[in-house]
GROMACS .gro file of C-alpha atoms in nm:
model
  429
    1UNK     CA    1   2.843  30.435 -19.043
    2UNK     CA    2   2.740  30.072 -19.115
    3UNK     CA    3   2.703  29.955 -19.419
    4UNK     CA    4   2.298  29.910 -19.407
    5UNK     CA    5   2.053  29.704 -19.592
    6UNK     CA    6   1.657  29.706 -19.524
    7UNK     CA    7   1.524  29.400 -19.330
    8UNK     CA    8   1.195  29.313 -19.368
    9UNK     CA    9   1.158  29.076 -19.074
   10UNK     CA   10   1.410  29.035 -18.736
   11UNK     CA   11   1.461  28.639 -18.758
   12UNK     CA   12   1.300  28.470 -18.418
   13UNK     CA   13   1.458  28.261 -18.150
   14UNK     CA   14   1.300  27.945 -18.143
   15UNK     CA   15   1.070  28.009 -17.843
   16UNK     CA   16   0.898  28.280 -18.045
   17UNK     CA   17   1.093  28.578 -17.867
   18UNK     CA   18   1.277  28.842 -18.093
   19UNK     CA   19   1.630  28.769 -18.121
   20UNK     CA   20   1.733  29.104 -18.145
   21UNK     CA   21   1.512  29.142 -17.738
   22UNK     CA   22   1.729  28.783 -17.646
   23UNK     CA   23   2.074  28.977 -17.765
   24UNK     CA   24   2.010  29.282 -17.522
   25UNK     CA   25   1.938  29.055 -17.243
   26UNK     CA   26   2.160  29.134 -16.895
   27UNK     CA   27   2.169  28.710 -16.878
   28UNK     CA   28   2.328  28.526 -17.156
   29UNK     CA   29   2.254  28.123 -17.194
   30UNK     CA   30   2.606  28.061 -17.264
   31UNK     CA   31   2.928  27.988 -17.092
   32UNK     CA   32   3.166  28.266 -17.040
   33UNK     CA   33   3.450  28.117 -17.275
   34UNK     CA   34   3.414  28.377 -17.587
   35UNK     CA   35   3.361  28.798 -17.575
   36UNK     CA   36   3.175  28.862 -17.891
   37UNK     CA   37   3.077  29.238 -18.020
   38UNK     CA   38   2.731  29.293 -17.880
   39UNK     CA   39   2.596  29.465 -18.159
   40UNK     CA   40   2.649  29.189 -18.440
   41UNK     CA   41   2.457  28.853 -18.486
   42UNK     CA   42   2.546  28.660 -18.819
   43UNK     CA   43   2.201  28.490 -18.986
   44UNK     CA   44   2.320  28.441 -19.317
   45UNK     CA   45   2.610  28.440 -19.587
   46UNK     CA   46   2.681  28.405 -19.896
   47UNK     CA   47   3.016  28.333 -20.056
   48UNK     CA   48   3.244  28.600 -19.891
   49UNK     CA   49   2.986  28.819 -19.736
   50UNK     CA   50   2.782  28.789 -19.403
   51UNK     CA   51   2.477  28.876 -19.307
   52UNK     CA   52   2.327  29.024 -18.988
   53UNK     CA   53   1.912  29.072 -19.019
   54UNK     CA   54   1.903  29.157 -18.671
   55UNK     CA   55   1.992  29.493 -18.736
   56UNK     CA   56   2.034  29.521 -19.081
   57UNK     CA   57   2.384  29.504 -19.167
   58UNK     CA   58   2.597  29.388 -19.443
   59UNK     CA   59   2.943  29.249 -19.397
   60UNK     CA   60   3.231  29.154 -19.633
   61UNK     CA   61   3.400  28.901 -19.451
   62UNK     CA   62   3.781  28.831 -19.495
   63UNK     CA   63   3.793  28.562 -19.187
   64UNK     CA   64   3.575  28.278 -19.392
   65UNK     CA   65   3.499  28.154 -19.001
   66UNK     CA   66   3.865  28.129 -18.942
   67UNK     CA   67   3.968  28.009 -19.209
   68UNK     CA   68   3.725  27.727 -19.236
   69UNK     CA   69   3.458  27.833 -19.569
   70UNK     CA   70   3.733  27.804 -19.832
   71UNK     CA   71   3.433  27.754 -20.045
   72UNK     CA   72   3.268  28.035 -19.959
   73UNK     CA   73   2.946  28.065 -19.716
   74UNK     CA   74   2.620  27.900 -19.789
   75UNK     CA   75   2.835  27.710 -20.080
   76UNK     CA   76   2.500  27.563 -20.319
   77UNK     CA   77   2.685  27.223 -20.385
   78UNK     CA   78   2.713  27.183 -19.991
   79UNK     CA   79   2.390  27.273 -19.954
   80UNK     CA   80   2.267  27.021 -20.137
   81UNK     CA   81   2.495  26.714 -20.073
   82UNK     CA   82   2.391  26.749 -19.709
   83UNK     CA   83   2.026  26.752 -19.816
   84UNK     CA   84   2.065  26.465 -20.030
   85UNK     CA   85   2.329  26.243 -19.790
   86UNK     CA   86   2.098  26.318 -19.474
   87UNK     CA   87   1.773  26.130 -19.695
   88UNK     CA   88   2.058  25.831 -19.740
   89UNK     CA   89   2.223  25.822 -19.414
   90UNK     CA   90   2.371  26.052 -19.150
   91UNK     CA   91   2.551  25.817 -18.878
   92UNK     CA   92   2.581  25.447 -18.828
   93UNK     CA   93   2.929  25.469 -18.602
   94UNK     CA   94   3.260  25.322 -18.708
   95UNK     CA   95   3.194  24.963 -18.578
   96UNK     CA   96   3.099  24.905 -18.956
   97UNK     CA   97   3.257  25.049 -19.307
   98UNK     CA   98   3.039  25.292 -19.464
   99UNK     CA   99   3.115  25.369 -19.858
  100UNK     CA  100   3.122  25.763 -19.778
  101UNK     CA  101   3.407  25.736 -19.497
  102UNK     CA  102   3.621  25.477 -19.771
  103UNK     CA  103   3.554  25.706 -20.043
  104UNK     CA  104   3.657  25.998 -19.864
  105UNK     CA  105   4.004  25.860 -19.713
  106UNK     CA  106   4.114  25.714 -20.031
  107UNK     CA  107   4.018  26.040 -20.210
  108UNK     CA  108   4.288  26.205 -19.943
  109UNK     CA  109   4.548  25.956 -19.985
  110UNK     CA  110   4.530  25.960 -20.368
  111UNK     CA  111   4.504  26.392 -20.406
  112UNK     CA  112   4.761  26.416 -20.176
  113UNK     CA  113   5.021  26.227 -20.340
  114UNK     CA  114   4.886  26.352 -20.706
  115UNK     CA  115   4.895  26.715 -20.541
  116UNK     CA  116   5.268  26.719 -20.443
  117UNK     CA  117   5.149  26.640 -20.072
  118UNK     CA  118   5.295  26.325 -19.840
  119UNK     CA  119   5.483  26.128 -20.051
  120UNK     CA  120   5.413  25.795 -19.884
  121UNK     CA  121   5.079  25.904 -19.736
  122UNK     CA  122   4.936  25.558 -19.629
  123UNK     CA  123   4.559  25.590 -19.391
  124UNK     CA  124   4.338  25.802 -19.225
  125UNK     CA  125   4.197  25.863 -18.899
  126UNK     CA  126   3.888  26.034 -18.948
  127UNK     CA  127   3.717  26.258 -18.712
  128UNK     CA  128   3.540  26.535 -18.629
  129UNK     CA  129   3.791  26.941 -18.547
  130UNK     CA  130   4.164  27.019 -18.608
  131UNK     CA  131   4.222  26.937 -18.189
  132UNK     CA  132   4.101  26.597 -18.196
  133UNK     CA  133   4.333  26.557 -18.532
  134UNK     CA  134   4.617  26.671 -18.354
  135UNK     CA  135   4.517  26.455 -18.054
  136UNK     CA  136   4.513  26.128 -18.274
  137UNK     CA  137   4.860  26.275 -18.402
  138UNK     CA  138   5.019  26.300 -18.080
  139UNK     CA  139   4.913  25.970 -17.891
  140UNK     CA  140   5.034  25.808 -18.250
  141UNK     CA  141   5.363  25.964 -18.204
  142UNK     CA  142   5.379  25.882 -17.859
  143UNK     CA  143   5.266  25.477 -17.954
  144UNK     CA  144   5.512  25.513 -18.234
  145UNK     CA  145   5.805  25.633 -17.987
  146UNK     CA  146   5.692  25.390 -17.694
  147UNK     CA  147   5.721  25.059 -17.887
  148UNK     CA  148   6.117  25.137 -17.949
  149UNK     CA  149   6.187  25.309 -17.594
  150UNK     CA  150   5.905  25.307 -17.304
  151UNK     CA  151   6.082  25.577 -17.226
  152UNK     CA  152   6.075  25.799 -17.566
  153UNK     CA  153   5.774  25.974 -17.519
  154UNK     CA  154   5.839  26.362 -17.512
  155UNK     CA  155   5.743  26.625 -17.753
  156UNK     CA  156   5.888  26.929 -17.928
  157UNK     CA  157   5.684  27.207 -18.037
  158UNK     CA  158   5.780  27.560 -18.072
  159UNK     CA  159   5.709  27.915 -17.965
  160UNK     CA  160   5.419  28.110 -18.111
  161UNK     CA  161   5.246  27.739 -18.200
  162UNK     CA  162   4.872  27.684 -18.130
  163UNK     CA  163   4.759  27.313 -18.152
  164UNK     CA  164   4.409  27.281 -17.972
  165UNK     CA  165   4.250  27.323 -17.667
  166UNK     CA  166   4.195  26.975 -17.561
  167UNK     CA  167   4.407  26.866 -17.270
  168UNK     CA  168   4.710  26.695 -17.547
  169UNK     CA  169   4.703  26.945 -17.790
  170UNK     CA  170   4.686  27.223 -17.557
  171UNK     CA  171   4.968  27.056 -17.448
  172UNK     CA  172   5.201  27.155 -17.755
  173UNK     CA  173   5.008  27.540 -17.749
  174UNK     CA  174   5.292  27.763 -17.661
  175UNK     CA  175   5.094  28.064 -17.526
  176UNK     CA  176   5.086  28.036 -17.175
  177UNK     CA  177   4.732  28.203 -17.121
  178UNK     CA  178   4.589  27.893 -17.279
  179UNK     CA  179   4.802  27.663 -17.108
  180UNK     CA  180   4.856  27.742 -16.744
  181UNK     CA  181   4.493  27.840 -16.599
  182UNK     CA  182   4.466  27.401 -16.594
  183UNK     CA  183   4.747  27.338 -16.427
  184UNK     CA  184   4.909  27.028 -16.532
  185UNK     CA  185   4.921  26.909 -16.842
  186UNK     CA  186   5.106  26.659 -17.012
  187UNK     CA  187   5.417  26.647 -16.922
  188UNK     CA  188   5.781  26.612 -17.166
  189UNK     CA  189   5.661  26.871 -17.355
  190UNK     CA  190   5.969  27.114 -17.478
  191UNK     CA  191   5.921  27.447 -17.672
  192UNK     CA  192   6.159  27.537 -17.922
  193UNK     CA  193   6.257  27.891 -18.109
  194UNK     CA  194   6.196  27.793 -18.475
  195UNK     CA  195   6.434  28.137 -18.525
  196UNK     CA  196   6.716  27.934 -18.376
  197UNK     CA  197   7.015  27.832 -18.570
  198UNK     CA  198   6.939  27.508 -18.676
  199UNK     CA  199   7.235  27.316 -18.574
  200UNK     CA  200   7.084  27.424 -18.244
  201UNK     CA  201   6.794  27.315 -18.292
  202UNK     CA  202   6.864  26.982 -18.439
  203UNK     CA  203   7.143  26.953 -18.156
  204UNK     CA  204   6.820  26.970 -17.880
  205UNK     CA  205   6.671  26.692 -18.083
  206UNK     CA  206   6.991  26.440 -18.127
  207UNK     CA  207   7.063  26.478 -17.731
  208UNK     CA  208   6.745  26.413 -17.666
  209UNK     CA  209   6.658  26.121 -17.899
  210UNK     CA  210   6.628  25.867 -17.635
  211UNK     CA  211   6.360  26.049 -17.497
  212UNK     CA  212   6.142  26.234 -17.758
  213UNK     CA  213   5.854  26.053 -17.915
  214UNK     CA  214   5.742  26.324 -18.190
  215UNK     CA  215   5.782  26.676 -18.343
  216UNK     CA  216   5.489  26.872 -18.386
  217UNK     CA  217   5.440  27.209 -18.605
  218UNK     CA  218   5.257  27.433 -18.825
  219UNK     CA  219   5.439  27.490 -19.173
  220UNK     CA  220   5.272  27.831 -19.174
  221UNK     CA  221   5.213  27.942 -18.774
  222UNK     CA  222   4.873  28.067 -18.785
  223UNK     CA  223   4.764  28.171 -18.445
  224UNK     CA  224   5.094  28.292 -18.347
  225UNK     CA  225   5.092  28.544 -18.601
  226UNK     CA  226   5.062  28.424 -18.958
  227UNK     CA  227   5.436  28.276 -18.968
  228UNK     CA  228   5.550  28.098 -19.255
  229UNK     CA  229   5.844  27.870 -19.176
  230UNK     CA  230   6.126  27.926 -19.366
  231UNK     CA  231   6.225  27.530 -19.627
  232UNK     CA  232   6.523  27.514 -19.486
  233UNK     CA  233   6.416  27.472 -19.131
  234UNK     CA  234   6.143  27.228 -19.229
  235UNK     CA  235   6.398  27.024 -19.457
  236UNK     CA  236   6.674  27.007 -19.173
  237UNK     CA  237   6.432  26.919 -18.870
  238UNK     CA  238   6.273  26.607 -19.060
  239UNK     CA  239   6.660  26.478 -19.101
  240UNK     CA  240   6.737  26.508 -18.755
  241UNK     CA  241   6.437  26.347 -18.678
  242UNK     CA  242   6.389  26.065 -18.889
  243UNK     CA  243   6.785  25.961 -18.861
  244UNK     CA  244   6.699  25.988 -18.433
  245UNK     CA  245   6.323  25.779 -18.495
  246UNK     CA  246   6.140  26.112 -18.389
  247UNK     CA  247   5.751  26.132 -18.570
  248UNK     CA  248   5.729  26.438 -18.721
  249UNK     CA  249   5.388  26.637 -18.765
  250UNK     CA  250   5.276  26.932 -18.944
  251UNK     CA  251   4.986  27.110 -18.840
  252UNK     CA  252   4.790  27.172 -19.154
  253UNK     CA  253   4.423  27.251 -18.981
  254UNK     CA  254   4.442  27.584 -19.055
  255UNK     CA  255   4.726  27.655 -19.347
  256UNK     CA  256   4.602  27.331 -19.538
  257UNK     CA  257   4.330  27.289 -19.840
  258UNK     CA  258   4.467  27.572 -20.076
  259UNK     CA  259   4.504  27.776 -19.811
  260UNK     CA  260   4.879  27.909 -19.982
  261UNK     CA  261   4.838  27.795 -20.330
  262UNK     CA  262   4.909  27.446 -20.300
  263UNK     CA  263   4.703  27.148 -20.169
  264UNK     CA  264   4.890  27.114 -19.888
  265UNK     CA  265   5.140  27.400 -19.732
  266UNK     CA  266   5.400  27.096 -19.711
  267UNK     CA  267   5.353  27.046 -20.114
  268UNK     CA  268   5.588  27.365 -20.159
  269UNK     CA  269   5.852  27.148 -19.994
  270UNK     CA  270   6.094  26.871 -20.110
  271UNK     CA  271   5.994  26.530 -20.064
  272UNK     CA  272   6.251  26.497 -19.807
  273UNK     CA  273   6.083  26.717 -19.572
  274UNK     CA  274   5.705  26.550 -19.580
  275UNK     CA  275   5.580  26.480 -19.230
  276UNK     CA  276   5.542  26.082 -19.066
  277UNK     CA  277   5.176  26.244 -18.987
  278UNK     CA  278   4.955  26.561 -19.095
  279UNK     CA  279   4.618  26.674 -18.979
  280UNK     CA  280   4.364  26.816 -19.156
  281UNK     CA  281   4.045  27.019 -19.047
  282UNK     CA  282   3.834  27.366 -19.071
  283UNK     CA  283   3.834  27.409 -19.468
  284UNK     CA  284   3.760  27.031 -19.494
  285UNK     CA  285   3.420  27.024 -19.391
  286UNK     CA  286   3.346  27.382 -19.538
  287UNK     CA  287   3.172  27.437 -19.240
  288UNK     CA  288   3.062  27.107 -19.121
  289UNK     CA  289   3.252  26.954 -18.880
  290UNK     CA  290   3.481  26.679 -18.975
  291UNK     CA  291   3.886  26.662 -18.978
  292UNK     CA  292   4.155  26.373 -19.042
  293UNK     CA  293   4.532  26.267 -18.958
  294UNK     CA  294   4.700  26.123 -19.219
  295UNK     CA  295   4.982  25.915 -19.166
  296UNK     CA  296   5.232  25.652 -19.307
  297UNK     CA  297   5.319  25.353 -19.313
  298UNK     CA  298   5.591  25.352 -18.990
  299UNK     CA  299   5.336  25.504 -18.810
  300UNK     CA  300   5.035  25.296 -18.899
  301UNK     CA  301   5.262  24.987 -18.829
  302UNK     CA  302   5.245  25.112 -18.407
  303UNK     CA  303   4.874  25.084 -18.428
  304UNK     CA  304   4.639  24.853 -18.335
  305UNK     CA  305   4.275  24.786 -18.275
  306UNK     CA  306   4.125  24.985 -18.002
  307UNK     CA  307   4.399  25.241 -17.954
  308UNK     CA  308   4.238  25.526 -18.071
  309UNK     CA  309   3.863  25.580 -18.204
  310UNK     CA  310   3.563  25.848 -18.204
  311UNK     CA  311   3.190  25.835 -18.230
  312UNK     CA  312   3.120  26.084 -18.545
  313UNK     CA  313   3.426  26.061 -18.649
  314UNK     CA  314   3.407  25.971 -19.051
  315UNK     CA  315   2.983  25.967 -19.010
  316UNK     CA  316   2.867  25.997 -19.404
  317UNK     CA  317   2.745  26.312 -19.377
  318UNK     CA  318   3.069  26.504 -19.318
  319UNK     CA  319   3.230  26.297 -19.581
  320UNK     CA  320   3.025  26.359 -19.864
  321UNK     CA  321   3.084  26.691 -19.856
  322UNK     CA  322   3.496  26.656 -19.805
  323UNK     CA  323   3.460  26.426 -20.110
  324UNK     CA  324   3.300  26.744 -20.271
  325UNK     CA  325   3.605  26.959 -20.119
  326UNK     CA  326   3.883  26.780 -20.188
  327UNK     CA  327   3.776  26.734 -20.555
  328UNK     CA  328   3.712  27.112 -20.567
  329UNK     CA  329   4.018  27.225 -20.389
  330UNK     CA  330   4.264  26.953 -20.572
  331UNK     CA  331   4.281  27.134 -20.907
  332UNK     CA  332   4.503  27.330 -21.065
  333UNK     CA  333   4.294  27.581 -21.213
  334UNK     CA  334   4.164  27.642 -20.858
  335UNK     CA  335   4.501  27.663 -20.689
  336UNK     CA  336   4.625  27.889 -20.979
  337UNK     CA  337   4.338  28.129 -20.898
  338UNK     CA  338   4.382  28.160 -20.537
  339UNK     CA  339   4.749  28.243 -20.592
  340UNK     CA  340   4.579  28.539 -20.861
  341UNK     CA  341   4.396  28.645 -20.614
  342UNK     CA  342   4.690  28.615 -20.328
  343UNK     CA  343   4.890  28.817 -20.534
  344UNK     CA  344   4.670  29.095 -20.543
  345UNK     CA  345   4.571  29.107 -20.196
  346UNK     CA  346   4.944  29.057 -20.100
  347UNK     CA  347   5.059  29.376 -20.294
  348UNK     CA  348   4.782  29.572 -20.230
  349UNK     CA  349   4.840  29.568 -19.840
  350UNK     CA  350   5.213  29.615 -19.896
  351UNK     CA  351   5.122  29.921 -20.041
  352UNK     CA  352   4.854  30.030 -19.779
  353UNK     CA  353   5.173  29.937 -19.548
  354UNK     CA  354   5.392  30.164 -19.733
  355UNK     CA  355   5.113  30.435 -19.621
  356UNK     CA  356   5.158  30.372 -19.271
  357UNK     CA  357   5.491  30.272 -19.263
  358UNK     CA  358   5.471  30.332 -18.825
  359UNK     CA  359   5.161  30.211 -18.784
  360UNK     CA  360   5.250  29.854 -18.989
  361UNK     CA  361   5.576  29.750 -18.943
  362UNK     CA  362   5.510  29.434 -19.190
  363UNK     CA  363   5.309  29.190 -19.420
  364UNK     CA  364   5.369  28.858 -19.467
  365UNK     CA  365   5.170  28.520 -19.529
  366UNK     CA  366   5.141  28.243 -19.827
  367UNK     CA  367   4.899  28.215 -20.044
  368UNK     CA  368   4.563  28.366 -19.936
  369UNK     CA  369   4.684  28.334 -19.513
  370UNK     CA  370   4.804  28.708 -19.511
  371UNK     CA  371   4.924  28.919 -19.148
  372UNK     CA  372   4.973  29.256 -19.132
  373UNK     CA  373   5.157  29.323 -18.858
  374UNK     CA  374   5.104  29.645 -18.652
  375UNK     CA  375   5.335  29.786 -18.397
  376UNK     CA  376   5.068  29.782 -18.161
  377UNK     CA  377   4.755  29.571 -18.132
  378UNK     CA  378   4.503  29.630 -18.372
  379UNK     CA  379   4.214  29.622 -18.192
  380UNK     CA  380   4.078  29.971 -18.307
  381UNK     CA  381   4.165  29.890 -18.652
  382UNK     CA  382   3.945  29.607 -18.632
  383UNK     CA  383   3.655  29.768 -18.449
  384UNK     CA  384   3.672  30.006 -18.690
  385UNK     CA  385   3.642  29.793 -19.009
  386UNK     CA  386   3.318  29.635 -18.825
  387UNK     CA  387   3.207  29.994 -18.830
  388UNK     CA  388   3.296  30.035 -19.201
  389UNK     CA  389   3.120  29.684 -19.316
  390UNK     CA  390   3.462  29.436 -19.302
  391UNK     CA  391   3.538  29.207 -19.077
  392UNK     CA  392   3.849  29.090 -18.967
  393UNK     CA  393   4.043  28.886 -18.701
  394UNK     CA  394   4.382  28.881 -18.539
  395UNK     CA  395   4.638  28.651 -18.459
  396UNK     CA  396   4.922  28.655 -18.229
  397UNK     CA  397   4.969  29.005 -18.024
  398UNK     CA  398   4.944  29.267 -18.291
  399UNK     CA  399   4.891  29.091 -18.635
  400UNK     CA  400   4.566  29.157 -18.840
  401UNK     CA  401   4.446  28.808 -18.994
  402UNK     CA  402   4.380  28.808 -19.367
  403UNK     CA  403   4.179  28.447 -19.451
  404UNK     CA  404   3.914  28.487 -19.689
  405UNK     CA  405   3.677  28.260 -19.853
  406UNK     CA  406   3.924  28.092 -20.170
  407UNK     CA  407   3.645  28.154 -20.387
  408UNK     CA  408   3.634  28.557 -20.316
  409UNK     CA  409   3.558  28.773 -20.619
  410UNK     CA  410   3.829  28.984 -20.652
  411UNK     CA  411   3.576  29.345 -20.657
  412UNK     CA  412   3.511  29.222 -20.319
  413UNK     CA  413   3.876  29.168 -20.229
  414UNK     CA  414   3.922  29.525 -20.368
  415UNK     CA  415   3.637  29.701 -20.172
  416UNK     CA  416   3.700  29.511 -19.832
  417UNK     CA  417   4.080  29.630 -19.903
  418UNK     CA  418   3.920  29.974 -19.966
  419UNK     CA  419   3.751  29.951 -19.586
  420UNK     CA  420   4.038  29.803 -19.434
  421UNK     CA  421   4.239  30.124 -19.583
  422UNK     CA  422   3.973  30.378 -19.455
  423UNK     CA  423   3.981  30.212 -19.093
  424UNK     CA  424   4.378  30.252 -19.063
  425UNK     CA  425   4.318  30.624 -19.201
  426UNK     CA  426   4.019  30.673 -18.950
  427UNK     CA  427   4.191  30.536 -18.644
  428UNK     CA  428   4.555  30.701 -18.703
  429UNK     CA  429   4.424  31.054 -18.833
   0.00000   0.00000   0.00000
């Protein structure tokens, strides 16, 4: 039922051991945080596909490690400006300037602003996964908030958001599973319904001016179930908030980098509706960790030396290959193929939909960020692609997860489409 190849030697653990002999032991060697199919251990990729030599199985992959290889696994440029950069220079720490890190932010300021992104997009925080961006983002809201009121220091974020699991950005994560097994956390925080009239919601914010720092939220809700957020919500909460001083941050770790067609999800928005502060992650690094929070001016202006900072964060490894990224990402021709290819995945699972009309009750997404929403959870579904040789990931309680590589050929969007098809027929026969 898999899709085999023939593997001519099992890869060893670094002890000497079989891999495959380590995978069926009763002990594991690592914490009990993640619950991972037994039967499936990735060694390789390339572009969109995966590889497991352990027991000989091929994978199209549609998840691009959650949305992170927009460039496509095992990416030949990557390879080789992390060979190159690690002979130059890996880490020196951010008590000096290092050309890669200067190079790298001014890159972001400058594509941004040519890209349709942040209009007044000033500096960057570097460092090192989309949590500690939105950590940054929220103590620089807070700082922001604090210097006109020590009191304004709340936070709004809304229902069906997922921010991190660090203490602050878990903070703003609206799914109570995540939240409430660590007791307290910080506290002001207020959850909104982003399906709410707006007058209501912009009502919450004006009453509450006096006491809320920042706004945080994704312009396309990707944990919570691949939920795009309609302009005219976006447009009207950045009035309210900057005519009541309230920082307002989108969440672009997982929707940003050509993710929907544009540079940045906000770049299909007015001006008038760019955030005070975005973050950046996953796609940045294809792969390698490394993630930013952009901000502007007002916002830089709280700052000052020593209120925030990181170890890696910016090292010159990481940012020679977002240099690489961005310049790959931030062009035209590129965006204008990912919406090609968008548009074919988009209508082809509409019409797979239309098949199953009570088994999918909808599809929806931007761009290449694609849910199909089933009227139960589709954790068969899935299983059952793994079976067939796709693999695919969920978000929120019943949505199926669509986030391939950027760079997927489009036979290989049409045969992993194909699977996806036969597992929905297989599992509701």
């Amino acid at each position: 039922m898999f899709r085999r190849y023939l593997s001519t030697t099992a890869p060893k653990f670094q002890n000497g051991a079989s891999l495959k002999k380590i995978l069926q032991k009763d002990e594991a060697f690592q914490v009990t945080t993640y619950a991972r199919p037994a039967n499936l251990c990735i060694t390789r990729g390339k572009n969109a596909k995966l590889y497991d030599d352990v027991n000989g199985h091929e994978y199209i992959d549609f998840t691009a490690g959650i949305a992170v290889t927009a460039l496509g696994h095992s990416n030949p440029e990557v390879s080789r400006i992390l060979g190159e950069q690690s002979k130059r220079l890996i880490h020196s720490s951010n008590l000096y300037y290092t050309a890669e890190s200067l190079e790298l932010s001014a890159k972001i300021i400058e594509k941004t602003k040519q890209f349709g992104g942040q209009h007044d997009a000033s500096k960057v925080f570097l460092c090192n996964s989309g949590t500690e961006a939105n950590e940054a983002a929220l103590k620089f809201a807070k700082k922001h908030g604090i210097m006109i009121n020590p009191k304004k220091q709340g936070l709004v974020a809304f229902q069906n958001s997922f921010h991190g699991r660090t203490m602050g950005a878990l903070s703003v994560t609206w799914n109570a599973k995540y939240r409430t097994p660590f007791g307290d956390l910080i506290p002001n925080v207020s959850f909104l319904n982003l399906n709410d009239e707006l007058t209501k919601l912009q009502s919450f914010i004006k009453d509450k001016k006096n006491d809320i720092a920042g706004l945080i939220v994704e312009p396309v809700q990707g944990e919570g179930g691949i939920f795009p957020v309609p302009a005219e919500t976006l447009i009207g909460l950045k009035k309210i908030c900057a005519d009541n001083d309230v920082i307002v941050i989108y969440d672009e770790i997982q929707c940003g980098l050509g993710r929907t067609g544009k540079l940045w999800a906000h770049a299909h928005l007015p001006k008038e509706a760019h955030p005070d502060i975005f973050t950046a992650a996953k796609a940045l690094g294809n792969g390698f960790p490394i993630a930013a929070t952009i901000v502007n001016e007002k916002v830089n202006n709280a700052l000052r030396v020593g209120d925030h900072g990181t170890t890696y964060g910016g090292n010159p490894l990481g940012c020679a290959v977002s240099k690489y990224v961005m310049d790959t990402l931030a062009d035209e021709t590129f965006l204008a193929q990912v919406n090609k290819k968008a548009e074919f995945f988009y209508k082809r699972l509409v019409k797979i939909q239309q098949k199953f009309p009570k088994q999918i009750k909808q599809v929806r997404g931007k761009g290449l960020m694609i849910g199909a929403e089933f009227a139960e959870p589709p954790t068969e579904v899935i299983k059952k692609c793994r079976e067939l040789g796709l693999l695919v990931i969920t978000a929120g309680k019943s949505t199926a997860r669509f986030v391939p590589a950027l760079t997927i050929e489009d036979e290989v969007i049409e045969e992993g489409l194909d699977i996806f098809e036969k597992a929905v027929a297989a599992v509701y026969a």
